[in-house]
Coordinates of C-alpha atoms and ligand atoms in Angstrom, one line a residue:
M62 CA 36.4 25.4 -137.1
Q63 CA 38.3 23.4 -138.8
D64 CA 40.0 19.6 -136.3
V65 CA 43.9 20.9 -137.0
S66 CA 44.5 16.9 -135.8
E67 CA 42.6 16.1 -139.2
F68 CA 45.9 17.8 -141.5
P69 CA 47.9 15.9 -143.3
A70 CA 44.9 14.2 -144.6
E71 CA 45.4 11.4 -147.6
V72 CA 43.5 10.3 -149.6
V73 CA 42.9 6.5 -149.1
P74 CA 43.9 4.4 -151.6
W75 CA 41.6 3.0 -152.7
L76 CA 39.3 6.6 -153.8
K77 CA 42.7 7.6 -155.4
Q78 CA 41.3 6.9 -159.2
Q79 CA 38.2 9.4 -158.0
F80 CA 39.7 12.2 -156.7
Q81 CA 42.7 11.9 -159.2
S82 CA 39.5 12.5 -162.1
I83 CA 38.3 15.6 -159.9
V84 CA 41.0 17.1 -160.0
E85 CA 41.0 17.0 -163.8
Q86 CA 37.4 18.4 -163.6
A87 CA 39.5 21.5 -161.0
E88 CA 42.4 22.5 -163.3
N89 CA 40.4 22.0 -167.1
N90 CA 37.9 24.5 -164.3
R91 CA 35.1 22.2 -165.3
L92 CA 34.4 21.8 -161.7
P93 CA 31.6 22.5 -160.1
H94 CA 29.7 24.8 -157.0
A95 CA 29.0 21.4 -154.9
L96 CA 30.1 17.8 -154.6
L97 CA 28.2 15.5 -153.0
L98 CA 31.0 12.0 -151.8
G99 CA 28.0 9.6 -150.8
G100 CA 28.3 5.8 -149.2
E101 CA 28.5 3.7 -146.3
S102 CA 31.0 5.5 -142.9
H103 CA 34.6 4.2 -142.6
L104 CA 36.0 4.7 -146.6
G105 CA 37.9 7.1 -147.0
K106 CA 35.3 10.6 -147.3
T107 CA 36.4 13.2 -145.0
S108 CA 40.0 12.0 -145.9
F109 CA 39.2 13.2 -149.8
A110 CA 37.1 16.3 -148.9
L111 CA 39.8 17.2 -146.9
T112 CA 42.2 16.7 -148.8
F113 CA 40.9 18.2 -151.8
A114 CA 39.9 21.0 -150.3
N115 CA 43.6 21.9 -149.3
Y116 CA 44.5 21.3 -152.5
L117 CA 42.0 23.6 -153.7
L118 CA 43.6 26.5 -150.8
C119 CA 47.0 25.7 -152.2
K120 CA 48.8 28.2 -153.7
H121 CA 50.9 25.6 -155.6
S122 CA 49.3 22.6 -156.0
E123 CA 50.6 20.3 -159.2
Q124 CA 48.4 17.7 -160.6
G125 CA 46.8 16.8 -157.5
Q126 CA 49.6 17.3 -155.6
I127 CA 49.6 20.1 -152.6
C128 CA 53.6 21.5 -151.8
G129 CA 53.3 21.6 -148.8
N130 CA 55.4 24.8 -147.9
C131 CA 52.6 27.7 -149.5
K132 CA 50.9 29.9 -147.0
G133 CA 47.2 28.6 -148.2
C134 CA 49.3 24.9 -147.0
H135 CA 50.4 26.5 -143.5
L136 CA 47.4 27.9 -143.1
T137 CA 45.4 24.7 -143.4
R138 CA 47.3 22.9 -141.8
A139 CA 47.3 25.1 -138.7
G140 CA 43.4 24.4 -138.8
N141 CA 42.8 28.6 -139.1
H142 CA 43.0 28.8 -142.8
P143 CA 40.5 31.6 -143.0
D144 CA 38.9 30.2 -146.2
L145 CA 38.7 27.0 -145.9
K146 CA 35.1 26.0 -142.8
L147 CA 34.5 22.9 -141.7
I148 CA 31.0 22.5 -140.5
E149 CA 29.8 19.2 -138.6
P150 CA 27.5 19.4 -135.9
V151 CA 28.7 19.7 -132.0
E152 CA 26.8 18.2 -129.0
S153 CA 23.5 18.1 -130.4
R154 CA 24.4 16.3 -132.9
I155 CA 22.0 18.7 -135.6
I156 CA 23.5 21.4 -137.9
V157 CA 21.1 24.0 -137.4
V158 CA 19.9 27.1 -139.6
N159 CA 21.7 29.9 -138.1
T160 CA 25.1 28.1 -137.8
I161 CA 24.1 28.3 -142.1
R162 CA 22.8 31.3 -142.8
E163 CA 26.7 32.4 -141.1
L164 CA 28.0 30.5 -143.8
V165 CA 26.1 32.0 -146.3
H166 CA 27.3 35.2 -145.4
W167 CA 30.6 34.3 -145.1
A168 CA 30.6 32.5 -148.8
N169 CA 29.5 35.7 -149.8
Q170 CA 32.3 37.9 -148.7
T171 CA 36.0 38.2 -150.9
A172 CA 38.1 35.7 -149.7
Q173 CA 41.1 36.8 -147.9
Q174 CA 43.9 34.9 -149.6
G175 CA 42.4 35.3 -152.8
G176 CA 42.2 32.3 -153.8
N177 CA 39.7 30.1 -153.3
K178 CA 36.8 28.8 -150.4
V179 CA 36.0 25.9 -149.7
V180 CA 33.0 24.8 -147.2
I181 CA 33.3 21.3 -145.7
I182 CA 30.0 20.3 -143.9
K183 CA 29.7 17.1 -142.7
P184 CA 27.7 14.5 -142.6
A185 CA 25.5 16.3 -144.7
E186 CA 22.2 14.8 -143.6
A187 CA 22.8 16.6 -140.2
M188 CA 21.0 19.7 -141.4
N189 CA 17.5 20.0 -140.0
V190 CA 15.0 21.1 -142.6
A191 CA 15.3 25.0 -141.7
A192 CA 19.0 24.8 -142.1
A193 CA 18.6 22.6 -145.8
N194 CA 16.3 25.0 -147.2
A195 CA 18.7 27.8 -145.5
L196 CA 21.6 25.9 -147.9
L197 CA 19.2 25.3 -150.7
K198 CA 19.8 29.7 -150.9
C199 CA 23.7 28.9 -151.5
L200 CA 23.4 26.8 -153.9
E201 CA 20.7 27.7 -156.2
E202 CA 22.6 31.0 -156.3
P203 CA 26.7 29.6 -156.1
V204 CA 29.9 31.8 -155.3
S205 CA 32.3 32.3 -157.8
N206 CA 35.1 30.8 -156.5
T207 CA 33.9 28.7 -153.3
V208 CA 33.1 25.4 -152.8
I209 CA 30.5 23.4 -151.3
I210 CA 31.4 19.8 -150.4
L211 CA 29.0 17.9 -149.0
V212 CA 29.6 14.6 -146.6
S213 CA 27.2 11.8 -146.5
D214 CA 26.9 8.0 -145.3
R215 CA 23.2 8.2 -145.9
P216 CA 22.5 10.4 -149.0
G217 CA 19.4 9.2 -149.8
S218 CA 18.3 11.2 -146.4
L219 CA 19.0 14.1 -148.3
L220 CA 16.3 16.1 -150.3
A221 CA 15.5 15.9 -153.5
T222 CA 17.1 19.3 -154.8
I223 CA 19.8 19.3 -153.0
R224 CA 21.3 15.9 -154.7
S225 CA 20.1 17.9 -157.5
R226 CA 22.3 20.4 -157.3
C227 CA 25.0 18.6 -156.5
Q228 CA 27.8 16.6 -157.7
R229 CA 27.5 13.3 -156.5
I230 CA 30.4 11.3 -155.7
L231 CA 29.9 8.1 -155.1
I232 CA 31.6 6.3 -152.9
G233 CA 32.1 2.4 -152.7
N234 CA 34.2 -0.3 -150.6
P235 CA 38.0 -1.5 -151.9
N236 CA 38.0 -5.1 -153.2
R237 CA 39.6 -7.5 -150.6
Q238 CA 42.2 -7.0 -151.6
Q239 CA 43.0 -3.3 -151.4
A240 CA 41.2 -3.6 -148.2
E241 CA 43.8 -6.7 -146.8
S242 CA 46.6 -5.3 -148.6
Y243 CA 45.7 -1.3 -146.8
L244 CA 45.6 -3.3 -143.0
L245 CA 48.9 -5.6 -143.6
E246 CA 50.7 -1.8 -143.9
R247 CA 48.7 -0.7 -139.8
L248 CA 47.9 -4.2 -138.2
S249 CA 50.6 -6.3 -136.6
A250 CA 48.3 -8.6 -135.5
V251 CA 47.8 -10.5 -139.5
E252 CA 45.9 -13.3 -138.8
D253 CA 43.1 -10.9 -137.4
I254 CA 42.7 -9.2 -140.5
P255 CA 39.8 -11.2 -142.4
L256 CA 38.2 -11.1 -139.4
L257 CA 37.9 -7.6 -138.3
L258 CA 36.9 -6.9 -142.7
D259 CA 34.1 -10.1 -142.6
I260 CA 32.2 -7.6 -139.4
S261 CA 33.6 -4.0 -140.7
R262 CA 31.7 -5.2 -143.9
G263 CA 34.8 -4.2 -146.2
R264 CA 35.6 -0.9 -144.4
P265 CA 38.8 -1.5 -143.6
L266 CA 38.8 1.9 -141.3
K267 CA 36.3 0.8 -139.6
A268 CA 38.5 -3.2 -138.8
L269 CA 41.1 -0.3 -138.1
E270 CA 38.8 1.6 -135.4
M271 CA 37.3 -2.1 -134.0
H272 CA 40.5 -3.4 -134.2
G273 CA 41.5 -0.1 -132.1
L274 CA 38.7 -0.5 -129.8
G275 CA 39.9 -3.8 -128.5
T276 CA 35.7 -5.6 -130.5
L277 CA 37.4 -9.0 -131.0
E278 CA 37.4 -9.2 -128.0
Q279 CA 33.9 -7.7 -127.0
R280 CA 32.3 -9.9 -129.6
K281 CA 34.4 -13.3 -127.6
L282 CA 32.8 -12.2 -124.4
L283 CA 29.5 -11.0 -126.4
H284 CA 28.4 -14.9 -127.6
R285 CA 29.9 -16.0 -124.4
V286 CA 27.5 -13.7 -121.7
L287 CA 24.7 -14.2 -125.4
Q288 CA 24.9 -18.4 -125.1
K289 CA 24.5 -18.3 -120.9
L290 CA 21.9 -16.1 -120.9
W291 CA 20.3 -18.6 -123.7
S292 CA 20.6 -21.2 -122.1
G293 CA 19.6 -20.0 -118.4
D294 CA 22.6 -20.5 -116.8
L295 CA 22.7 -15.8 -117.1
L296 CA 19.8 -13.2 -115.8
A297 CA 19.4 -10.7 -118.3
H298 CA 20.6 -7.9 -115.9
E299 CA 23.8 -10.7 -114.4
A300 CA 24.7 -10.6 -118.1
A301 CA 23.8 -6.7 -118.6
K302 CA 27.0 -6.1 -115.1
Q303 CA 29.6 -8.7 -117.6
L304 CA 29.0 -6.9 -120.9
L305 CA 29.2 -3.6 -119.8
Q306 CA 33.4 -4.2 -118.6
S307 CA 33.2 -3.3 -122.7
D308 CA 31.8 -0.4 -124.5
P309 CA 27.8 -0.7 -124.7
E310 CA 27.3 0.6 -127.6
Q311 CA 29.9 -1.5 -129.9
I312 CA 28.0 -4.3 -128.2
L313 CA 24.6 -3.3 -129.4
E314 CA 25.6 -2.7 -132.1
M315 CA 27.7 -5.7 -132.5
L316 CA 24.1 -7.1 -131.5
Y317 CA 22.2 -5.6 -134.3
L318 CA 25.2 -6.2 -137.2
W319 CA 24.3 -10.0 -135.9
L320 CA 20.6 -10.2 -136.4
A321 CA 20.2 -8.1 -139.7
E322 CA 22.7 -10.6 -141.6
M323 CA 21.1 -13.8 -139.8
I324 CA 18.1 -12.5 -141.3
K325 CA 19.2 -11.9 -143.9
H326 CA 20.9 -15.1 -145.0
T327 CA 17.6 -16.7 -143.4
Q328 CA 15.6 -15.1 -146.3
I329 CA 17.5 -15.3 -149.0
K330 CA 18.6 -19.2 -148.5
D331 CA 22.4 -18.7 -148.1
F332 CA 24.4 -19.3 -145.0
N333 CA 27.9 -20.4 -146.5
S334 CA 28.6 -16.5 -146.9
I335 CA 27.6 -15.6 -142.9
K336 CA 30.2 -13.8 -141.1
N337 CA 29.4 -14.4 -138.0
K338 CA 30.1 -18.2 -138.2
E339 CA 30.2 -18.4 -134.1
L340 CA 26.7 -17.7 -133.3
S341 CA 24.6 -19.3 -136.6
D342 CA 23.4 -22.6 -134.4
L343 CA 22.1 -20.0 -131.3
F344 CA 20.3 -18.2 -134.2
N345 CA 19.1 -21.3 -136.6
Q346 CA 17.6 -22.7 -132.4
I347 CA 15.9 -19.1 -131.9
C348 CA 14.6 -19.6 -135.5
K349 CA 13.4 -22.7 -134.7
V350 CA 11.3 -21.7 -131.0
K351 CA 9.9 -18.7 -132.2
G352 CA 10.0 -17.9 -135.5
L353 CA 11.5 -15.1 -138.0
T354 CA 8.2 -13.0 -136.6
G355 CA 10.1 -13.4 -132.5
I356 CA 13.6 -12.2 -134.1
Y357 CA 11.9 -8.7 -136.3
R358 CA 11.3 -7.9 -132.5
C359 CA 13.8 -8.1 -130.8
Y360 CA 15.2 -7.3 -133.2
D361 CA 13.6 -4.6 -134.1
H362 CA 14.4 -3.5 -130.6
V363 CA 17.7 -3.7 -130.2
F364 CA 18.2 -1.1 -133.2
E365 CA 15.9 0.9 -130.5
Q366 CA 18.0 0.8 -128.4
W367 CA 21.2 1.5 -128.9
T368 CA 20.0 4.8 -131.8
A369 CA 18.6 5.8 -127.8
L370 CA 22.3 5.5 -126.5
L371 CA 23.7 7.1 -129.4
S372 CA 21.3 10.0 -128.8
A373 CA 22.1 12.7 -126.7
S374 CA 19.7 11.9 -123.9
N375 CA 22.3 9.9 -122.1
P376 CA 20.3 6.8 -121.0
N377 CA 21.1 4.9 -117.9
K378 CA 23.8 2.5 -120.7
Q379 CA 22.9 -0.4 -117.8
L380 CA 18.9 -0.7 -118.0
V381 CA 19.9 -0.2 -121.6
V382 CA 21.7 -3.4 -122.1
E383 CA 19.4 -5.0 -119.1
N384 CA 16.3 -4.6 -121.1
V385 CA 18.2 -5.6 -124.6
L386 CA 19.5 -9.1 -123.1
V387 CA 15.3 -9.3 -121.4
K388 CA 13.9 -9.0 -124.9
F389 CA 16.9 -11.3 -126.1
A390 CA 15.8 -14.0 -123.1
A391 CA 12.0 -13.8 -123.7
L392 CA 13.4 -15.9 -127.0
A393 CA 14.4 -18.9 -125.2
P394 CA 11.8 -21.7 -124.3
D395 CA 10.0 -21.6 -121.4
R396 CA 11.5 -23.9 -119.1
L397 CA 9.0 -24.1 -116.7
N398 CA 7.2 -25.6 -119.2
Ligands
ZN205 ZN1 50.8 24.9 -151.1

Protein backbone atom coordinates (compact mmCIF):
# COMPACT_ATOMS: atom_id res chain seq x y z
CA MET A 1 0.00 0.00 0.00
CA GLN A 2 3.00 2.29 0.35
CA ASP A 3 4.81 3.71 -2.60
CA VAL A 4 8.44 3.00 -1.91
CA SER A 5 9.57 5.75 -4.30
CA GLU A 6 8.25 8.34 -1.83
CA PHE A 7 10.86 7.46 0.81
CA PRO A 8 13.08 8.88 2.10
CA ALA A 9 10.97 12.01 2.23
CA GLU A 10 12.26 15.37 3.34
CA VAL A 11 10.36 18.26 4.86
CA VAL A 12 10.54 21.34 2.62
CA PRO A 13 12.39 24.29 4.21
CA TRP A 14 9.31 26.49 4.68
CA LEU A 15 7.55 23.80 6.74
CA LYS A 16 10.47 22.90 9.00
CA GLN A 17 9.30 25.07 11.86
CA GLN A 18 5.81 23.57 11.80
CA PHE A 19 7.37 20.12 11.60
CA GLN A 20 9.55 20.84 14.57
CA SER A 21 6.63 21.94 16.69
CA ILE A 22 4.65 18.77 15.96
CA VAL A 23 7.75 16.73 16.80
CA GLU A 24 7.97 18.55 20.12
CA GLN A 25 4.38 17.64 20.82
CA ALA A 26 5.19 14.00 20.13
CA GLU A 27 8.27 14.11 22.33
CA ASN A 28 6.23 15.57 25.16
CA ASN A 29 3.56 12.89 24.72
CA ARG A 30 1.01 15.48 23.69
CA LEU A 31 0.42 14.21 20.19
CA PRO A 32 -3.27 13.96 19.25
CA HIS A 33 -4.63 10.84 17.58
CA ALA A 34 -5.38 12.63 14.36
CA LEU A 35 -3.73 15.41 12.39
CA LEU A 36 -5.13 17.28 9.43
CA LEU A 37 -2.56 18.80 7.11
CA GLY A 38 -4.58 21.23 5.06
CA GLY A 39 -3.57 23.68 2.37
CA GLU A 40 -3.16 24.08 -1.36
CA SER A 41 -1.51 21.36 -3.41
CA HIS A 42 2.24 21.43 -4.13
CA LEU A 43 3.30 22.98 -0.84
CA GLY A 44 4.97 19.93 0.67
CA LYS A 45 2.15 18.38 2.71
CA THR A 46 2.85 14.84 1.53
CA SER A 47 6.55 14.91 2.33
CA PHE A 48 5.66 16.42 5.71
CA ALA A 49 3.27 13.53 6.42
CA LEU A 50 5.68 10.85 5.19
CA THR A 51 8.61 12.25 7.15
CA PHE A 52 6.51 12.47 10.27
CA ALA A 53 5.31 8.89 9.77
CA ASN A 54 8.92 7.78 9.38
CA TYR A 55 9.81 9.71 12.52
CA LEU A 56 7.02 8.01 14.51
CA LEU A 57 8.12 4.57 13.33
CA CYS A 58 11.85 5.08 13.85
CA LYS A 59 13.13 3.32 16.96
CA HIS A 60 15.90 5.81 17.66
CA SER A 61 14.59 9.15 16.47
CA GLU A 62 15.91 12.22 18.18
CA GLN A 63 14.72 15.81 18.01
CA GLY A 64 12.80 15.21 14.83
CA GLN A 65 15.65 13.35 13.12
CA ILE A 66 15.21 9.73 12.12
CA CYS A 67 18.20 7.44 12.63
CA GLY A 68 17.94 5.89 9.16
CA ASN A 69 19.40 2.58 10.39
CA CYS A 70 16.87 0.91 12.65
CA LYS A 71 14.45 -1.76 11.58
CA GLY A 72 11.61 0.79 11.55
CA CYS A 73 13.53 3.03 9.14
CA HIS A 74 14.52 0.11 6.90
CA LEU A 75 10.98 -1.22 6.68
CA THR A 76 9.59 2.25 6.01
CA ARG A 77 12.06 2.88 3.21
CA ALA A 78 11.50 -0.54 1.71
CA GLY A 79 7.81 0.33 1.51
CA ASN A 80 6.64 -2.57 3.62
CA HIS A 81 6.44 -1.39 7.20
CA PRO A 82 3.53 -3.40 8.63
CA ASP A 83 2.54 -0.53 10.94
CA LEU A 84 2.27 2.11 8.24
CA LYS A 85 -0.65 2.48 5.88
CA LEU A 86 -0.86 4.94 3.04
CA ILE A 87 -4.38 5.21 1.74
CA GLU A 88 -4.92 6.84 -1.62
CA PRO A 89 -7.65 6.59 -4.25
CA VAL A 90 -6.71 4.27 -7.05
CA GLU A 91 -8.30 4.54 -10.48
CA SER A 92 -11.70 5.85 -9.47
CA ARG A 93 -10.21 8.85 -7.65
CA ILE A 94 -12.44 7.91 -4.72
CA ILE A 95 -11.59 6.28 -1.39
CA VAL A 96 -14.41 3.85 -0.71
CA VAL A 97 -15.93 2.67 2.56
CA ASN A 98 -14.42 -0.82 2.40
CA THR A 99 -10.93 0.63 2.37
CA ILE A 100 -11.71 2.60 5.54
CA ARG A 101 -13.38 -0.41 7.20
CA GLU A 102 -10.23 -2.44 6.55
CA LEU A 103 -8.24 0.41 7.99
CA VAL A 104 -10.35 0.50 11.17
CA HIS A 105 -9.86 -3.24 11.57
CA TRP A 106 -6.11 -2.84 11.04
CA ALA A 107 -5.93 0.07 13.49
CA ASN A 108 -7.41 -2.10 16.22
CA GLN A 109 -4.69 -4.75 15.90
CA THR A 110 -1.53 -4.57 17.98
CA ALA A 111 1.42 -2.91 16.26
CA GLN A 112 3.60 -5.63 14.76
CA GLN A 113 6.83 -3.82 15.53
CA GLY A 114 5.67 -2.94 19.03
CA GLY A 115 5.70 0.83 18.51
CA ASN A 116 3.39 3.32 16.83
CA LYS A 117 1.02 2.72 13.97
CA VAL A 118 0.54 5.43 11.40
CA VAL A 119 -2.09 5.95 8.73
CA ILE A 120 -1.86 8.58 6.01
CA ILE A 121 -5.00 9.30 4.02
CA LYS A 122 -4.42 11.48 1.00
CA PRO A 123 -6.21 13.33 -0.27
CA ALA A 124 -8.71 13.03 2.55
CA GLU A 125 -11.38 14.73 0.44
CA ALA A 126 -11.32 11.67 -1.86
CA MET A 127 -13.27 9.72 0.77
CA ASN A 128 -16.91 9.41 -0.20
CA VAL A 129 -19.60 10.06 2.43
CA ALA A 130 -19.77 6.44 3.60
CA ALA A 131 -15.99 6.26 3.91
CA ALA A 132 -15.86 9.56 5.81
CA ASN A 133 -18.51 8.33 8.23
CA ALA A 134 -16.60 5.09 8.80
CA LEU A 135 -13.48 7.09 9.55
CA LEU A 136 -15.42 9.31 11.91
CA LYS A 137 -16.17 6.31 14.13
CA CYS A 138 -12.47 5.58 14.26
CA LEU A 139 -11.74 9.19 15.23
CA GLU A 140 -14.38 9.09 17.95
CA GLU A 141 -12.85 6.01 19.53
CA PRO A 142 -9.12 6.53 19.08
CA VAL A 143 -6.79 3.58 19.42
CA SER A 144 -3.71 4.21 21.53
CA ASN A 145 -0.39 4.55 19.69
CA THR A 146 -2.18 4.95 16.37
CA VAL A 147 -1.84 8.27 14.58
CA ILE A 148 -4.05 9.17 11.66
CA ILE A 149 -2.72 11.84 9.32
CA LEU A 150 -5.19 13.34 6.89
CA VAL A 151 -3.71 15.26 3.99
CA SER A 152 -6.08 17.57 2.19
CA ASP A 153 -5.91 20.19 -0.55
CA ARG A 154 -9.48 21.21 0.28
CA PRO A 155 -9.91 20.76 4.03
CA GLY A 156 -13.08 22.86 3.93
CA SER A 157 -14.80 20.10 1.96
CA LEU A 158 -14.29 17.52 4.72
CA LEU A 159 -17.06 16.76 7.21
CA ALA A 160 -17.00 19.35 9.98
CA THR A 161 -17.15 16.50 12.47
CA ILE A 162 -13.94 15.04 11.01
CA ARG A 163 -12.18 18.40 11.01
CA SER A 164 -13.09 19.07 14.62
CA ARG A 165 -11.59 15.77 15.74
CA CYS A 166 -8.20 16.48 14.24
CA GLN A 167 -5.46 18.85 15.19
CA ARG A 168 -5.35 21.12 12.16
CA ILE A 169 -2.05 22.17 10.69
CA LEU A 170 -2.48 24.89 8.11
CA ILE A 171 0.09 24.65 5.37
CA GLY A 172 0.81 27.99 3.75
CA ASN A 173 2.98 29.33 0.94
CA PRO A 174 6.66 30.10 1.51
CA ASN A 175 7.64 33.72 1.14
CA ARG A 176 9.11 34.77 -2.18
CA GLN A 177 12.70 34.59 -1.00
CA GLN A 178 12.31 31.07 0.40
CA ALA A 179 10.58 29.97 -2.78
CA GLU A 180 13.26 31.44 -5.02
CA SER A 181 16.17 29.97 -3.12
CA TYR A 182 14.47 26.54 -3.13
CA LEU A 183 14.19 26.71 -6.92
CA LEU A 184 17.68 28.15 -7.41
CA GLU A 185 19.08 25.00 -5.84
CA ARG A 186 17.14 22.82 -8.24
CA LEU A 187 16.83 24.60 -11.57
CA SER A 188 19.56 25.66 -13.93
CA ALA A 189 17.21 27.84 -15.98
CA VAL A 190 17.51 30.67 -13.46
CA GLU A 191 15.84 33.21 -15.73
CA ASP A 192 12.61 31.18 -15.76
CA ILE A 193 12.23 31.14 -11.97
CA PRO A 194 10.30 34.41 -11.44
CA LEU A 195 7.75 33.57 -14.13
CA LEU A 196 7.41 29.96 -12.97
CA LEU A 197 6.74 31.20 -9.46
CA ASP A 198 4.23 33.75 -10.71
CA ILE A 199 2.18 31.29 -12.69
CA SER A 200 2.37 28.61 -10.02
CA ARG A 201 1.02 31.18 -7.56
CA GLY A 202 4.12 31.04 -5.40
CA ARG A 203 4.18 27.28 -4.99
CA PRO A 204 7.74 26.05 -5.60
CA LEU A 205 6.79 22.38 -6.04
CA LYS A 206 4.22 23.33 -8.66
CA ALA A 207 6.85 25.54 -10.33
CA LEU A 208 9.22 22.55 -10.47
CA GLU A 209 6.52 20.34 -11.93
CA MET A 210 5.66 23.00 -14.51
CA HIS A 211 9.30 23.28 -15.48
CA GLY A 212 9.49 19.51 -15.93
CA LEU A 213 6.39 19.52 -18.10
CA GLY A 214 7.60 22.35 -20.33
CA THR A 215 4.79 24.63 -19.22
CA LEU A 216 6.48 27.86 -20.30
CA GLU A 217 6.72 26.58 -23.88
CA GLN A 218 3.12 25.40 -23.75
CA ARG A 219 2.11 28.77 -22.45
CA LYS A 220 3.72 30.55 -25.40
CA LEU A 221 1.97 28.19 -27.76
CA LEU A 222 -1.37 28.81 -26.05
CA HIS A 223 -0.92 32.57 -26.32
CA ARG A 224 -0.12 32.36 -30.04
CA VAL A 225 -3.05 30.09 -30.74
CA LEU A 226 -5.56 32.18 -28.78
CA GLN A 227 -4.52 35.36 -30.51
CA LYS A 228 -4.81 33.76 -33.95
CA LEU A 229 -8.11 32.19 -33.06
CA TRP A 230 -9.61 35.43 -31.89
CA SER A 231 -8.34 37.40 -34.88
CA GLY A 232 -9.88 34.78 -37.18
CA ASP A 233 -6.57 33.44 -38.55
CA LEU A 234 -7.25 29.97 -37.17
CA LEU A 235 -10.38 27.83 -36.88
CA ALA A 236 -11.17 26.08 -33.63
CA HIS A 237 -10.41 22.57 -34.91
CA GLU A 238 -7.07 23.71 -36.37
CA ALA A 239 -6.24 25.46 -33.11
CA ALA A 240 -7.17 22.34 -31.13
CA LYS A 241 -4.85 20.27 -33.31
CA GLN A 242 -1.96 22.63 -32.64
CA LEU A 243 -2.63 22.66 -28.91
CA LEU A 244 -2.88 18.90 -28.70
CA GLN A 245 0.82 18.69 -29.44
CA SER A 246 1.01 19.79 -25.80
CA ASP A 247 -0.66 18.27 -22.78
CA PRO A 248 -4.40 19.16 -23.03
CA GLU A 249 -4.86 19.05 -19.24
CA GLN A 250 -2.11 21.61 -18.80
CA ILE A 251 -3.48 23.76 -21.59
CA LEU A 252 -6.96 23.90 -20.07
CA GLU A 253 -5.53 24.50 -16.61
CA MET A 254 -3.53 27.45 -17.94
CA LEU A 255 -6.53 28.87 -19.75
CA TYR A 256 -8.65 28.46 -16.65
CA LEU A 257 -6.08 30.14 -14.39
CA TRP A 258 -5.61 32.94 -16.87
CA LEU A 259 -9.35 33.67 -17.04
CA ALA A 260 -9.62 33.45 -13.24
CA GLU A 261 -6.82 35.94 -12.80
CA MET A 262 -8.19 38.37 -15.33
CA ILE A 263 -11.67 38.27 -13.83
CA LYS A 264 -10.29 38.88 -10.37
CA HIS A 265 -8.17 41.83 -11.47
CA THR A 266 -11.00 43.35 -13.47
CA GLN A 267 -13.24 43.19 -10.45
CA ILE A 268 -10.79 44.79 -8.08
CA LYS A 269 -9.45 47.10 -10.81
CA ASP A 270 -5.84 46.18 -10.11
CA PHE A 271 -3.92 45.50 -13.29
CA ASN A 272 -0.42 46.06 -11.97
CA SER A 273 -0.06 42.70 -10.28
CA ILE A 274 -1.24 40.63 -13.25
CA LYS A 275 1.06 37.66 -13.86
CA ASN A 276 -0.18 36.76 -17.33
CA LYS A 277 0.61 40.15 -18.84
CA GLU A 278 1.02 38.83 -22.39
CA LEU A 279 -2.66 38.16 -22.67
CA SER A 280 -4.04 41.18 -20.88
CA ASP A 281 -4.56 43.16 -24.13
CA LEU A 282 -6.54 40.31 -25.56
CA PHE A 283 -8.57 40.06 -22.39
CA ASN A 284 -9.32 43.78 -22.35
CA GLN A 285 -10.55 43.64 -25.94
CA ILE A 286 -12.82 40.74 -25.08
CA CYS A 287 -14.09 42.63 -22.06
CA LYS A 288 -14.99 45.61 -24.24
CA VAL A 289 -16.84 43.46 -26.74
CA LYS A 290 -18.63 40.98 -24.52
CA GLY A 291 -18.38 42.37 -21.01
CA LEU A 292 -17.53 40.29 -17.98
CA THR A 293 -20.65 38.16 -18.34
CA GLY A 294 -19.40 36.69 -21.60
CA ILE A 295 -16.05 35.94 -19.99
CA TYR A 296 -17.71 34.32 -16.99
CA ARG A 297 -19.56 31.96 -19.30
CA CYS A 298 -16.33 31.02 -21.02
CA TYR A 299 -14.63 30.58 -17.64
CA ASP A 300 -17.37 28.23 -16.40
CA HIS A 301 -17.14 26.26 -19.60
CA VAL A 302 -13.35 25.95 -19.42
CA PHE A 303 -13.60 24.78 -15.81
CA GLU A 304 -16.24 22.19 -16.71
CA GLN A 305 -14.22 20.83 -19.60
CA TRP A 306 -10.99 20.83 -17.63
CA THR A 307 -12.57 18.80 -14.83
CA ALA A 308 -14.06 16.48 -17.47
CA LEU A 309 -10.54 15.86 -18.75
CA LEU A 310 -9.35 15.06 -15.24
CA SER A 311 -12.27 12.73 -14.56
CA ALA A 312 -12.13 8.99 -14.91
CA SER A 313 -14.57 9.01 -17.85
CA ASN A 314 -11.72 9.40 -20.34
CA PRO A 315 -13.28 11.83 -22.82
CA ASN A 316 -12.00 12.53 -26.34
CA LYS A 317 -9.29 15.11 -25.68
CA GLN A 318 -9.34 16.67 -29.14
CA LEU A 319 -13.10 17.22 -28.81
CA VAL A 320 -12.86 18.67 -25.32
CA VAL A 321 -10.17 21.18 -26.33
CA GLU A 322 -12.05 22.01 -29.54
CA ASN A 323 -15.23 22.67 -27.55
CA VAL A 324 -13.41 25.12 -25.34
CA LEU A 325 -11.85 26.90 -28.31
CA VAL A 326 -15.20 27.22 -30.08
CA LYS A 327 -16.52 29.03 -26.99
CA PHE A 328 -13.45 31.18 -26.84
CA ALA A 329 -13.64 32.13 -30.53
CA ALA A 330 -17.28 33.09 -29.97
CA LEU A 331 -16.08 35.89 -27.69
CA ALA A 332 -14.60 37.68 -30.73
CA PRO A 333 -16.66 40.37 -32.45
CA ASP A 334 -18.81 39.05 -35.26
CA ARG A 335 -16.72 39.70 -38.31
CA LEU A 336 -19.55 39.15 -40.78
CA ASN A 337 -21.46 42.21 -39.59
ZN1 LIG B 1 15.31 4.72 12.67
